[in-house]
Amino acid sequence: MPSETELLLTPTLDAERLNLLQRISEEGGFAYVNVVNLAAGGDFRAAEAAREMAWEQLHSGPWHSVLPVWRDAYSMACLYVAAFHHGTGDFREALRVLDMGLIMGGTLLRQDLDSAIQKIFLRSNGSVAEFDLGREDCEKQDDFHIDSEQVLLVLPNRSLSCKIVEKRSSLSLEGFLRDYFMPASPVIISDCMSHWPALTKWKDMEYLKRVAGDRTVPVEVGKNYLCPTWKQELITFSQFLERIKSTDCCSANPTYLAQHPLFDQIQELRKDIFVPDYCFAGGGELRSLNAWFGPAGTVTPLHNDPHHNLFAQVVGRKYIRLYPASISTDLYPYCESMLSNSSQVDLDNLDEKQFPVARDLDFVDCILEEGEMLYIPPKWWHYVRSLTTSFSVSFWWSECSTPLS
């Protein structure tokens, strides 16, 4: 019988299993319940079948219409499948399955998924990843900087010709609230990241491969999410790093890890950053913490977000252009509800006949350097282009609701 150290312990699943199976049954998942009960007894084929059943439910319609119980059902099946691979010593496959549970599954069993991943790293001494890069590449300590002059030539028309975003150092929380948060005005904060381990660690590709190489992550492939050829893929972090190194700075189809909660998934990277005090302005709470990692030339098209955003540039440089929320109609937002926060205006190829008003609009812009943070107020439109290989972190937070009188 395996010892406790050889098992993937699942205390939350053990406590919630019967209740979860009852909820699944109430949604018509009788076949899933029958199969997953066999999986709980050690039947690997039943575990795979249960995971496939849950996967089909996750893809039965639009993602927002998927019942939460089926996301939890998928996580449950992933734990059983991963336990089998862990027991046979196939740590790489166990990690892949657990990551899929984190990415596609629900929140109920997240703690079990996280603890299982940590146990695998401990058993394998953190060496589950096997890397295909040559020794010459591994010895480099800074793989992320390239000559950005060529990229600067392809910035949108009028870039850096209007008003540059104000930059402040040693900005107090009181000053931030008074001068930028309350007036809803962008600002670059230049000196509040110096204590982050990420500033040095994330320049070392060997470090990134060691802590995340075999983890599965969702990436975007293509110019941006508004292009018809754009698609999403699931690949390992090592494969993603390979693509970054091989991508030409002007590639039409770069691979981009964009707006992904990477730090919820990979705790080792989460330890390298800290939530700035500015993110608690307004008495609100942090809504999301996302990673943006890709080669030179990646573009996030003109759009706005509903929350306060502190955008931290950890590695590399980015060009960012901003338009105030007050001129939203002049930026021709899409009419479709799913894209209503995105502009039809392509700043890289502006159609002046179709969007004549957009050509002469005033904006503020900047080149955000390593170690700088940009505050973007809610509903401010922004366009972002990487000038070098770039690793950024966005902190979204909202103000607390006004109490009822």
Short mmCIF file of C-alpha atoms in Angstrom, two decimals:
data_model
loop_
_atom_site.label_atom_id
_atom_site.label_comp_id
_atom_site.label_asym_id
_atom_site.label_seq_id
_atom_site.Cartn_x
_atom_site.Cartn_y
_atom_site.Cartn_z
CA MET A 1 0.00 0.00 0.00
CA PRO A 2 1.43 3.43 -0.92
CA SER A 3 2.68 5.58 1.93
CA GLU A 4 1.10 8.96 2.64
CA THR A 5 4.03 10.74 1.01
CA GLU A 6 3.36 8.84 -2.23
CA LEU A 7 -0.32 9.80 -2.35
CA LEU A 8 -1.92 12.99 -3.61
CA LEU A 9 -4.02 13.94 -0.61
CA THR A 10 -7.39 15.55 -1.38
CA PRO A 11 -8.97 16.71 1.90
CA THR A 12 -11.49 19.05 0.25
CA LEU A 13 -12.61 16.38 -2.20
CA ASP A 14 -12.90 13.85 0.60
CA ALA A 15 -15.13 16.22 2.58
CA GLU A 16 -17.23 17.51 -0.31
CA ARG A 17 -17.40 14.43 -2.55
CA LEU A 18 -20.91 13.21 -1.65
CA ASN A 19 -22.39 16.68 -1.80
CA LEU A 20 -20.73 17.35 -5.17
CA LEU A 21 -21.96 14.06 -6.60
CA GLN A 22 -25.49 14.90 -5.43
CA ARG A 23 -25.34 18.27 -7.20
CA ILE A 24 -24.08 16.60 -10.38
CA SER A 25 -26.91 14.06 -10.22
CA GLU A 26 -29.44 16.87 -9.88
CA GLU A 27 -28.13 18.31 -13.16
CA GLY A 28 -28.61 15.00 -14.95
CA GLY A 29 -25.05 13.72 -14.60
CA PHE A 30 -25.97 10.18 -13.56
CA ALA A 31 -23.55 8.55 -16.02
CA TYR A 32 -20.73 10.76 -14.75
CA VAL A 33 -21.48 9.82 -11.13
CA ASN A 34 -21.40 6.11 -11.94
CA VAL A 35 -18.09 6.37 -13.76
CA VAL A 36 -16.39 8.68 -11.26
CA ASN A 37 -17.27 6.28 -8.44
CA LEU A 38 -15.25 3.64 -10.28
CA ALA A 39 -12.45 6.20 -10.66
CA ALA A 40 -12.44 6.74 -6.90
CA GLY A 41 -11.74 3.04 -6.54
CA GLY A 42 -8.60 3.29 -8.67
CA ASP A 43 -9.98 2.59 -12.17
CA PHE A 44 -7.84 4.76 -14.45
CA ARG A 45 -9.97 4.27 -17.55
CA ALA A 46 -13.03 5.31 -15.58
CA ALA A 47 -11.19 8.44 -14.41
CA GLU A 48 -10.34 9.34 -18.01
CA ALA A 49 -13.94 8.69 -19.05
CA ALA A 50 -15.24 10.94 -16.27
CA ARG A 51 -12.88 13.69 -17.31
CA GLU A 52 -14.05 13.39 -20.92
CA MET A 53 -17.71 13.57 -19.84
CA ALA A 54 -17.06 16.73 -17.84
CA TRP A 55 -15.03 18.20 -20.71
CA GLU A 56 -17.97 17.72 -23.06
CA GLN A 57 -20.21 19.59 -20.63
CA LEU A 58 -17.69 22.47 -20.50
CA HIS A 59 -17.93 22.75 -24.28
CA SER A 60 -21.68 22.27 -24.67
CA GLY A 61 -22.29 25.99 -25.21
CA PRO A 62 -20.90 29.47 -24.45
CA TRP A 63 -18.50 29.45 -21.52
CA HIS A 64 -20.65 31.83 -19.45
CA SER A 65 -23.55 29.38 -19.65
CA VAL A 66 -21.60 26.40 -18.27
CA LEU A 67 -23.01 25.31 -14.92
CA PRO A 68 -20.42 25.75 -12.13
CA VAL A 69 -21.04 22.20 -10.92
CA TRP A 70 -19.59 20.82 -14.16
CA ARG A 71 -16.44 22.85 -13.68
CA ASP A 72 -16.10 21.26 -10.24
CA ALA A 73 -16.83 17.87 -11.79
CA TYR A 74 -13.98 18.42 -14.22
CA SER A 75 -11.61 19.29 -11.36
CA MET A 76 -12.64 16.12 -9.52
CA ALA A 77 -11.90 13.92 -12.52
CA CYS A 78 -8.56 15.67 -13.06
CA LEU A 79 -7.53 14.84 -9.48
CA TYR A 80 -8.27 11.15 -10.04
CA VAL A 81 -6.41 11.06 -13.37
CA ALA A 82 -3.44 12.95 -11.92
CA ALA A 83 -3.29 10.58 -8.94
CA PHE A 84 -2.77 7.68 -11.34
CA HIS A 85 0.04 9.41 -13.23
CA HIS A 86 1.63 10.49 -9.97
CA GLY A 87 1.52 6.91 -8.72
CA THR A 88 3.31 5.65 -11.82
CA GLY A 89 5.97 8.37 -11.58
CA ASP A 90 4.79 10.25 -14.68
CA PHE A 91 5.08 13.66 -13.04
CA ARG A 92 5.02 15.57 -16.32
CA GLU A 93 1.62 14.19 -17.27
CA ALA A 94 0.28 14.60 -13.73
CA LEU A 95 1.22 18.29 -13.84
CA ARG A 96 -0.44 18.75 -17.21
CA VAL A 97 -3.69 17.24 -15.94
CA LEU A 98 -3.66 19.27 -12.73
CA ASP A 99 -3.03 22.50 -14.67
CA MET A 100 -6.02 21.72 -16.86
CA GLY A 101 -8.03 21.34 -13.67
CA LEU A 102 -6.85 24.78 -12.51
CA ILE A 103 -7.50 26.45 -15.87
CA MET A 104 -10.84 24.86 -16.77
CA GLY A 105 -12.16 23.64 -13.42
CA GLY A 106 -14.13 25.31 -10.67
CA THR A 107 -13.10 26.82 -7.36
CA LEU A 108 -14.32 24.12 -4.96
CA LEU A 109 -11.30 21.83 -5.32
CA ARG A 110 -8.66 24.46 -6.08
CA GLN A 111 -6.81 23.91 -2.81
CA ASP A 112 -6.49 20.19 -3.54
CA LEU A 113 -5.17 20.94 -7.03
CA ASP A 114 -2.63 23.43 -5.67
CA SER A 115 -1.39 21.09 -2.93
CA ALA A 116 -1.08 18.22 -5.42
CA ILE A 117 1.11 20.36 -7.67
CA GLN A 118 3.32 21.34 -4.74
CA LYS A 119 3.72 17.71 -3.70
CA ILE A 120 4.81 16.73 -7.20
CA PHE A 121 7.45 19.46 -7.18
CA LEU A 122 8.74 18.27 -3.82
CA ARG A 123 8.91 14.63 -4.90
CA SER A 124 10.72 15.52 -8.09
CA ASN A 125 12.99 18.10 -6.42
CA GLY A 126 11.60 20.73 -8.77
CA SER A 127 13.18 19.06 -11.77
CA VAL A 128 10.17 17.70 -13.62
CA ALA A 129 10.88 19.84 -16.66
CA GLU A 130 13.28 18.71 -19.33
CA PHE A 131 14.46 21.49 -21.54
CA ASP A 132 15.48 21.34 -25.15
CA LEU A 133 17.43 24.59 -25.33
CA GLY A 134 21.15 24.28 -25.73
CA ARG A 135 23.62 24.93 -22.94
CA GLU A 136 24.64 28.18 -24.57
CA ASP A 137 21.09 29.51 -24.16
CA CYS A 138 20.82 28.28 -20.58
CA GLU A 139 23.91 30.19 -19.54
CA LYS A 140 22.44 33.50 -20.62
CA GLN A 141 21.10 35.50 -17.71
CA ASP A 142 19.15 38.05 -19.75
CA ASP A 143 17.30 36.62 -22.76
CA PHE A 144 14.68 39.29 -23.04
CA HIS A 145 16.21 42.42 -24.53
CA ILE A 146 16.48 43.10 -28.24
CA ASP A 147 17.13 46.21 -30.28
CA SER A 148 13.83 48.09 -30.21
CA GLU A 149 14.65 50.69 -32.89
CA GLN A 150 13.01 48.62 -35.63
CA VAL A 151 9.85 48.25 -33.56
CA LEU A 152 9.68 51.99 -32.80
CA LEU A 153 9.30 52.61 -36.53
CA VAL A 154 5.95 50.77 -36.61
CA LEU A 155 4.23 52.62 -33.78
CA PRO A 156 0.84 54.19 -34.64
CA ASN A 157 0.78 57.56 -36.37
CA ARG A 158 1.44 60.59 -34.11
CA SER A 159 2.93 58.45 -31.35
CA LEU A 160 4.90 60.42 -28.73
CA SER A 161 3.86 63.67 -30.38
CA CYS A 162 1.07 64.80 -28.02
CA LYS A 163 1.12 64.80 -24.23
CA ILE A 164 3.36 62.31 -22.42
CA VAL A 165 1.94 60.62 -19.33
CA GLU A 166 3.20 62.32 -16.19
CA LYS A 167 5.84 60.41 -14.25
CA ARG A 168 6.20 60.56 -10.46
CA SER A 169 8.70 59.09 -8.04
CA SER A 170 8.24 58.64 -4.29
CA LEU A 171 4.52 59.16 -4.79
CA SER A 172 2.72 58.90 -1.47
CA LEU A 173 -0.62 57.12 -1.19
CA GLU A 174 -2.19 60.45 -0.21
CA GLY A 175 -0.70 62.13 -3.28
CA PHE A 176 -1.89 59.29 -5.51
CA LEU A 177 -5.45 59.58 -4.14
CA ARG A 178 -5.55 63.37 -4.41
CA ASP A 179 -3.79 63.94 -7.74
CA TYR A 180 -4.64 60.87 -9.83
CA PHE A 181 -7.17 58.49 -8.31
CA MET A 182 -9.90 61.03 -7.55
CA PRO A 183 -9.47 63.05 -10.81
CA ALA A 184 -9.19 59.77 -12.80
CA SER A 185 -5.90 60.76 -14.38
CA PRO A 186 -3.14 58.35 -15.56
CA VAL A 187 0.30 58.49 -13.98
CA ILE A 188 3.55 56.54 -14.16
CA ILE A 189 4.98 55.59 -10.76
CA SER A 190 8.67 54.98 -11.19
CA ASP A 191 10.13 53.61 -8.00
CA CYS A 192 7.85 51.24 -6.11
CA MET A 193 9.00 47.90 -7.56
CA SER A 194 12.68 47.88 -6.64
CA HIS A 195 12.12 45.28 -3.90
CA TRP A 196 10.43 42.79 -6.26
CA PRO A 197 12.51 39.61 -6.84
CA ALA A 198 10.80 39.43 -10.24
CA LEU A 199 12.86 42.36 -11.55
CA THR A 200 15.94 40.14 -11.70
CA LYS A 201 14.56 36.59 -11.61
CA TRP A 202 12.25 36.94 -14.61
CA LYS A 203 15.12 38.01 -16.86
CA ASP A 204 16.67 34.58 -16.34
CA MET A 205 15.06 32.11 -18.71
CA GLU A 206 16.60 29.20 -16.82
CA TYR A 207 14.76 30.30 -13.68
CA LEU A 208 11.45 30.54 -15.52
CA LYS A 209 11.92 27.10 -17.01
CA ARG A 210 12.85 25.62 -13.66
CA VAL A 211 9.78 26.88 -11.79
CA ALA A 212 7.24 26.71 -14.63
CA GLY A 213 8.70 24.74 -17.54
CA ASP A 214 6.28 21.82 -17.54
CA ARG A 215 3.20 23.79 -16.51
CA THR A 216 0.42 24.10 -19.06
CA VAL A 217 -0.73 27.64 -19.90
CA PRO A 218 -3.26 29.17 -22.33
CA VAL A 219 -1.74 31.41 -25.01
CA GLU A 220 -3.05 33.55 -27.83
CA VAL A 221 -1.69 33.16 -31.36
CA GLY A 222 -2.18 35.92 -33.93
CA LYS A 223 -2.08 39.70 -34.20
CA ASN A 224 -4.82 40.27 -31.60
CA TYR A 225 -8.22 39.01 -30.48
CA LEU A 226 -10.06 41.14 -33.07
CA CYS A 227 -8.39 39.44 -36.06
CA PRO A 228 -10.18 36.54 -37.79
CA THR A 229 -7.06 34.33 -37.74
CA TRP A 230 -6.55 34.75 -33.98
CA LYS A 231 -6.75 31.56 -31.94
CA GLN A 232 -5.95 30.13 -28.51
CA GLU A 233 -3.78 27.14 -27.61
CA LEU A 234 -2.71 25.20 -24.53
CA ILE A 235 1.05 24.59 -24.43
CA THR A 236 3.72 24.08 -21.81
CA PHE A 237 5.61 27.09 -20.48
CA SER A 238 8.85 25.68 -21.96
CA GLN A 239 7.22 25.52 -25.40
CA PHE A 240 6.05 29.08 -24.92
CA LEU A 241 9.57 30.26 -24.06
CA GLU A 242 10.87 28.53 -27.19
CA ARG A 243 8.35 30.41 -29.31
CA ILE A 244 9.36 33.72 -27.75
CA LYS A 245 13.01 33.11 -28.62
CA SER A 246 12.19 32.12 -32.19
CA THR A 247 9.64 34.89 -32.93
CA ASP A 248 10.74 37.73 -35.20
CA CYS A 249 9.95 41.16 -33.73
CA CYS A 250 7.55 41.92 -36.59
CA SER A 251 5.90 38.50 -36.81
CA ALA A 252 2.27 38.58 -37.93
CA ASN A 253 1.38 35.68 -35.62
CA PRO A 254 3.15 36.09 -32.29
CA THR A 255 2.33 33.87 -29.33
CA TYR A 256 1.16 35.86 -26.32
CA LEU A 257 0.31 34.82 -22.77
CA ALA A 258 -2.26 37.56 -22.24
CA GLN A 259 -4.51 38.41 -19.29
CA HIS A 260 -3.99 35.04 -17.63
CA PRO A 261 -4.13 34.54 -13.82
CA LEU A 262 -0.69 32.92 -13.96
CA PHE A 263 0.11 33.74 -10.34
CA ASP A 264 -2.91 31.87 -9.04
CA GLN A 265 -1.69 28.90 -11.03
CA ILE A 266 2.06 29.02 -10.34
CA GLN A 267 2.74 30.01 -6.76
CA GLU A 268 6.52 30.21 -7.24
CA LEU A 269 6.05 33.20 -9.55
CA ARG A 270 3.52 34.79 -7.22
CA LYS A 271 6.22 34.99 -4.53
CA ASP A 272 8.28 37.22 -6.83
CA ILE A 273 5.83 40.14 -6.79
CA PHE A 274 3.90 42.20 -4.24
CA VAL A 275 0.57 43.98 -4.39
CA PRO A 276 1.27 47.75 -4.26
CA ASP A 277 -0.50 49.78 -1.57
CA TYR A 278 -2.01 51.94 -4.32
CA CYS A 279 -4.29 49.02 -5.18
CA PHE A 280 -6.22 49.57 -1.97
CA ALA A 281 -7.08 53.15 -2.83
CA GLY A 282 -10.78 53.87 -2.47
CA GLY A 283 -11.18 51.17 0.16
CA GLY A 284 -11.83 48.56 -2.49
CA GLU A 285 -10.43 45.12 -3.11
CA LEU A 286 -8.22 43.43 -5.67
CA ARG A 287 -10.31 41.85 -8.41
CA SER A 288 -7.69 40.13 -10.54
CA LEU A 289 -3.95 39.73 -10.90
CA ASN A 290 -2.93 38.84 -14.45
CA ALA A 291 0.22 38.17 -16.45
CA TRP A 292 1.10 39.54 -19.89
CA PHE A 293 4.16 37.83 -21.38
CA GLY A 294 5.23 37.76 -25.00
CA PRO A 295 7.73 38.75 -27.67
CA ALA A 296 8.28 42.15 -29.26
CA GLY A 297 5.41 43.19 -31.49
CA THR A 298 2.51 41.83 -29.45
CA VAL A 299 -0.43 44.24 -29.49
CA THR A 300 -3.47 44.69 -27.31
CA PRO A 301 -5.89 46.72 -29.44
CA LEU A 302 -7.66 49.84 -28.24
CA HIS A 303 -10.11 48.93 -25.47
CA ASN A 304 -11.24 49.91 -21.97
CA ASP A 305 -11.68 48.00 -18.70
CA PRO A 306 -14.21 48.50 -15.89
CA HIS A 307 -11.72 48.50 -12.99
CA HIS A 308 -8.82 50.57 -11.74
CA ASN A 309 -5.65 49.15 -13.26
CA LEU A 310 -2.06 49.39 -12.08
CA PHE A 311 0.04 48.00 -14.92
CA ALA A 312 3.53 46.96 -13.78
CA GLN A 313 6.31 46.58 -16.34
CA VAL A 314 8.67 43.93 -14.92
CA VAL A 315 10.77 43.00 -17.96
CA GLY A 316 11.19 44.90 -21.22
CA ARG A 317 9.45 48.01 -22.57
CA LYS A 318 5.98 48.77 -23.88
CA TYR A 319 4.38 51.65 -25.77
CA ILE A 320 0.98 52.60 -24.33
CA ARG A 321 -1.51 55.14 -25.67
CA LEU A 322 -4.52 56.32 -23.66
CA TYR A 323 -7.74 58.20 -24.45
CA PRO A 324 -10.11 59.49 -21.72
CA ALA A 325 -13.46 57.81 -21.09
CA SER A 326 -15.22 61.07 -21.97
CA ILE A 327 -14.59 60.60 -25.70
CA SER A 328 -15.74 56.98 -25.93
CA THR A 329 -18.24 57.58 -28.75
CA ASP A 330 -15.50 59.13 -30.90
CA LEU A 331 -13.58 55.85 -30.75
CA TYR A 332 -16.37 53.86 -32.43
CA PRO A 333 -16.92 51.00 -29.94
CA TYR A 334 -18.28 47.75 -31.30
CA CYS A 335 -22.04 47.37 -30.99
CA GLU A 336 -21.90 43.70 -29.99
CA SER A 337 -22.15 43.30 -26.23
CA MET A 338 -19.14 40.96 -26.06
CA LEU A 339 -16.91 43.55 -27.75
CA SER A 340 -18.51 46.77 -26.52
CA ASN A 341 -15.34 47.64 -24.59
CA SER A 342 -13.23 47.39 -27.77
CA SER A 343 -12.79 50.04 -30.44
CA GLN A 344 -13.27 49.40 -34.15
CA VAL A 345 -10.38 51.80 -34.76
CA ASP A 346 -7.20 49.95 -35.69
CA LEU A 347 -4.45 52.36 -34.66
CA ASP A 348 -1.87 50.36 -36.61
CA ASN A 349 -3.83 50.84 -39.84
CA LEU A 350 -6.26 53.70 -39.28
CA ASP A 351 -9.06 53.91 -41.85
CA GLU A 352 -9.61 57.67 -41.90
CA LYS A 353 -12.62 57.43 -44.23
CA GLN A 354 -14.47 54.98 -42.02
CA PHE A 355 -13.41 56.59 -38.72
CA PRO A 356 -12.70 60.25 -39.52
CA VAL A 357 -13.16 61.61 -36.00
CA ALA A 358 -10.56 59.27 -34.51
CA ARG A 359 -7.69 60.68 -36.57
CA ASP A 360 -7.27 63.99 -34.72
CA LEU A 361 -8.28 63.01 -31.19
CA ASP A 362 -5.96 64.07 -28.40
CA PHE A 363 -4.37 61.36 -26.31
CA VAL A 364 -1.60 60.79 -23.81
CA ASP A 365 1.05 58.14 -24.32
CA CYS A 366 4.35 56.84 -23.02
CA ILE A 367 7.02 54.21 -23.24
CA LEU A 368 6.75 52.25 -20.02
CA GLU A 369 10.19 51.15 -18.85
CA GLU A 370 11.27 48.26 -16.64
CA GLY A 371 10.44 48.90 -13.00
CA GLU A 372 7.65 51.39 -13.77
CA MET A 373 3.93 51.14 -13.09
CA LEU A 374 1.19 52.90 -15.05
CA TYR A 375 -2.11 53.76 -13.39
CA ILE A 376 -5.00 53.44 -15.88
CA PRO A 377 -8.33 54.76 -14.51
CA PRO A 378 -11.56 52.83 -15.20
CA LYS A 379 -13.00 53.15 -18.70
CA TRP A 380 -9.91 54.88 -20.08
CA TRP A 381 -9.19 53.51 -23.55
CA HIS A 382 -5.71 52.09 -24.04
CA TYR A 383 -3.61 50.52 -26.77
CA VAL A 384 -0.49 48.53 -25.85
CA ARG A 385 2.46 47.37 -28.00
CA SER A 386 5.53 45.49 -26.79
CA LEU A 387 8.79 47.07 -27.97
CA THR A 388 10.88 44.18 -26.68
CA THR A 389 10.13 40.81 -25.20
CA SER A 390 7.99 41.87 -22.29
CA PHE A 391 6.66 40.50 -19.01
CA SER A 392 4.02 42.66 -17.30
CA VAL A 393 1.58 42.32 -14.43
CA SER A 394 -1.81 44.02 -14.16
CA PHE A 395 -3.52 44.67 -10.84
CA TRP A 396 -7.26 45.31 -11.20
CA TRP A 397 -9.19 46.63 -8.22
CA SER A 398 -12.55 48.25 -7.57
CA GLU A 399 -13.74 50.81 -5.09
CA CYS A 400 -15.93 49.72 -2.20
CA SER A 401 -19.64 50.22 -2.69
CA THR A 402 -21.15 53.29 -1.13
CA PRO A 403 -23.07 52.16 1.96
CA LEU A 404 -26.81 52.64 1.98
CA SER A 405 -28.03 55.51 4.13
#
